[in-house]
XYZ file of C-alpha atoms in Angstrom:
230
model
C -3.291 -13.519 -10.238
C -0.141 -12.627 -7.255
C -1.487 -14.140 -3.868
C 0.295 -13.338 -0.850
C 3.872 -14.459 -1.970
C 3.630 -12.942 -4.929
C 2.628 -9.398 -3.432
C 5.102 -9.211 -0.240
C 8.490 -9.782 -2.933
C 6.850 -6.477 -4.336
C 6.038 -4.873 -1.165
C 9.902 -5.386 0.433
C 11.078 -4.507 -3.535
C 9.748 -1.401 -3.811
C 9.473 -0.643 0.148
C 12.972 -0.133 -0.636
C 12.449 1.731 -3.363
C 10.152 4.121 -2.870
C 10.631 4.870 0.678
C 10.539 8.084 1.425
C 10.936 8.896 -2.290
C 8.842 12.057 -4.148
C 5.684 10.451 -6.401
C 6.315 13.190 -8.581
C 4.012 12.417 -11.177
C 1.971 9.345 -12.882
C 1.160 9.201 -16.601
C -1.124 6.620 -17.667
C -1.742 5.446 -20.612
C -5.042 3.363 -20.479
C -8.277 4.837 -18.931
C -10.155 1.934 -17.401
C -7.192 1.424 -14.713
C -8.084 4.213 -12.557
C -11.478 3.200 -11.135
C -11.678 6.864 -9.224
C -12.879 10.070 -9.733
C -12.340 12.010 -5.773
C -10.202 12.972 -5.245
C -8.406 13.839 -8.447
C -5.229 11.779 -9.162
C -2.869 14.873 -9.445
C -3.260 15.124 -5.860
C -0.417 12.792 -5.212
C 1.653 14.158 -7.921
C 4.385 15.398 -5.259
C 4.631 14.185 -2.267
C 6.196 11.293 -0.161
C 6.082 7.971 0.137
C 5.757 6.801 4.192
C 5.182 3.292 2.843
C 4.345 0.455 1.608
C 2.172 -2.791 2.662
C 0.178 -5.695 1.370
C -3.969 -4.862 1.417
C -5.242 -8.649 0.842
C -4.278 -9.378 -3.178
C -3.492 -5.407 -3.292
C -0.758 -2.880 -2.999
C -1.014 -0.007 -0.860
C 1.905 3.345 -1.519
C 0.697 5.390 1.677
C 1.746 8.526 0.276
C 1.827 11.597 3.011
C -1.013 13.859 4.282
C -3.091 10.322 4.212
C -2.855 9.276 0.570
C -2.902 5.930 -0.529
C -2.695 4.706 -4.088
C -4.810 1.256 -4.315
C -3.151 -0.999 -6.846
C -4.447 -4.375 -8.003
C -3.176 -6.427 -10.390
C -5.685 -9.098 -11.035
C -4.418 -11.898 -13.006
C -2.224 -11.108 -15.677
C -0.565 -6.483 -13.958
C 3.200 -7.073 -13.424
C 5.055 -4.109 -12.671
C 8.289 -3.206 -13.459
C 11.398 -0.918 -12.004
C 13.283 1.227 -14.992
C 15.536 4.456 -14.266
C 13.562 7.176 -13.665
C 11.675 8.416 -16.885
C 11.438 5.641 -18.119
C 9.136 4.972 -21.788
C 5.458 3.632 -21.089
C 6.410 0.397 -22.182
C 4.027 0.364 -25.624
C 2.244 -3.516 -26.041
C 0.798 -4.281 -22.400
C 2.246 -0.816 -21.084
C -1.173 0.623 -18.937
C 1.034 3.262 -16.271
C 4.197 4.620 -14.931
C 4.684 5.889 -11.596
C 7.565 8.138 -11.774
C 9.080 8.438 -7.978
C 12.215 10.635 -7.613
C 13.758 7.302 -7.504
C 12.700 6.142 -10.815
C 9.298 5.274 -12.695
C 7.596 1.940 -11.299
C 5.487 0.595 -15.134
C 2.539 -1.322 -15.046
C 1.969 -3.871 -17.523
C -1.192 -6.374 -17.593
C -1.046 -8.883 -20.849
C -4.192 -10.400 -22.912
C -7.055 -7.285 -24.111
C -9.099 -7.139 -20.834
C -8.458 -4.346 -19.221
C -8.525 -6.322 -15.219
C -5.876 -4.358 -13.475
C -7.644 -1.459 -11.117
C -5.821 1.529 -9.312
C -8.261 3.234 -6.405
C -6.822 6.903 -5.174
C -8.315 7.331 -1.283
C -8.189 10.679 1.151
C -7.923 8.826 5.371
C -7.820 5.173 7.357
C -12.046 5.481 7.095
C -11.861 5.673 2.442
C -8.512 2.973 2.448
C -10.423 -0.043 5.191
C -13.772 0.537 2.704
C -11.094 -1.907 0.460
C -10.627 -4.097 3.375
C -11.905 -7.745 2.745
C -12.181 -8.975 6.272
C -9.504 -11.687 5.657
C -7.882 -13.598 8.858
C -4.318 -12.878 7.757
C -3.066 -17.080 7.239
C 1.025 -16.577 9.104
C -0.840 -15.138 12.088
C -3.943 -16.772 12.872
C -4.082 -19.377 15.465
C -5.676 -22.468 15.136
C -8.971 -21.765 17.143
C -9.902 -18.143 15.185
C -8.641 -20.332 11.229
C -11.285 -23.016 12.407
C -13.511 -20.505 13.965
C -13.388 -18.525 10.834
C -14.108 -21.288 8.527
C -16.484 -22.799 10.812
C -18.981 -19.751 9.910
C -19.952 -20.981 6.975
C -20.995 -23.828 4.838
C -18.722 -23.763 1.761
C -15.796 -26.673 0.524
C -11.959 -26.115 1.464
C -10.759 -24.423 -1.282
C -13.641 -21.972 -1.868
C -13.254 -21.380 2.024
C -9.906 -20.438 1.407
C -10.137 -18.633 -1.539
C -12.890 -16.588 0.397
C -11.046 -12.940 0.868
C -13.713 -12.845 3.649
C -12.397 -15.576 4.993
C -8.173 -15.671 4.472
C -6.710 -13.087 2.795
C -4.343 -13.183 -0.114
C -4.750 -16.704 -0.715
C -6.079 -17.753 -3.991
C -6.064 -20.740 -6.290
C -2.158 -21.562 -6.841
C -0.894 -21.491 -3.488
C -4.378 -23.220 -2.198
C -3.916 -26.022 -3.778
C -0.728 -26.615 -2.174
C -2.361 -26.684 0.928
C -4.743 -27.941 0.474
C -2.311 -31.376 -0.340
C -0.214 -30.466 2.600
C -2.599 -31.373 4.178
C -4.035 -34.237 2.596
C -7.526 -32.713 2.659
C -9.931 -32.492 -0.442
C -10.868 -29.781 -1.627
C -14.400 -30.538 -1.277
C -14.677 -30.477 1.747
C -17.515 -29.106 3.843
C -15.820 -26.588 6.835
C -18.555 -27.837 9.065
C -17.280 -31.458 8.636
C -13.703 -30.280 9.295
C -12.894 -31.678 12.792
C -10.146 -30.034 15.027
C -7.450 -32.685 14.030
C -7.960 -31.693 10.103
C -7.551 -27.955 11.325
C -4.865 -27.639 12.774
C -2.765 -29.690 10.287
C -4.734 -27.291 7.615
C -2.993 -24.149 9.703
C 0.434 -25.606 9.761
C 0.190 -26.305 5.942
C -0.501 -22.643 5.939
C 1.935 -21.529 7.776
C 4.147 -23.799 5.575
C 3.229 -23.974 2.586
C 2.635 -19.570 2.152
C 6.188 -19.186 4.296
C 7.998 -21.791 1.568
C 6.861 -20.243 -1.525
C 8.607 -16.852 0.037
C 11.646 -17.218 1.003
C 11.996 -19.363 -2.544
C 10.937 -16.063 -4.461
C 13.672 -14.603 -2.457
C 16.508 -16.168 -3.223
C 15.025 -16.468 -7.124
C 15.349 -12.825 -6.695
C 17.716 -11.525 -5.021
C 18.449 -8.399 -4.529
C 16.555 -7.709 -8.062
C 13.411 -6.480 -8.402
C 10.743 -9.398 -9.059
C 9.961 -9.146 -12.046
C 6.916 -10.731 -14.229
C 6.767 -12.856 -10.359
C 4.059 -15.248 -10.199
C 6.099 -17.176 -13.986
C 8.492 -18.592 -10.989
C 6.054 -21.600 -10.331
């Protein structure tokens, strides 16, 4: 599943390509992708994209009039940037988002359709998708320790809990714990101040290193199958 470094690469690539452009339409190939009924998805057609951002492991497109498209790629969802009007991919194709600057296609490997798209109006509705996790690149050691100790779980479970940390999953949490020299089975209630400081440093180092590595790997190209680099 794409996590913070991967989603960051997607967001940066999309910001460069769709900010200021018009979302002319969305072509759905799988009806299971859209998880909201009201407002209708057609209400985003013809509106300008103001920005693209990350919310946990979700990608958020903000359009004029406080309209928000919230995309969760789950395990096997991937994005692809194509020339304007490109066809929706046949195998695994879920949707095509037609911007005035080009077409973004969404595919999902396998037969299970887990990727999801929500459309909401207003920031209050958007906040419902915020699980409350701390941003790992901005959190202090004291904040990290306070949050981890608020519930007694294994470190592995705590690091991957979106209510604890935003955007961290199985792949990067394993590397963080290895870098911090901490067992994934260690209980958060037993974590010492020194171990918490070590964990915080490892968290920032691993996520930053991987984000920078992916940027170097991709250069100016769109991050096709971004998680494949691991």
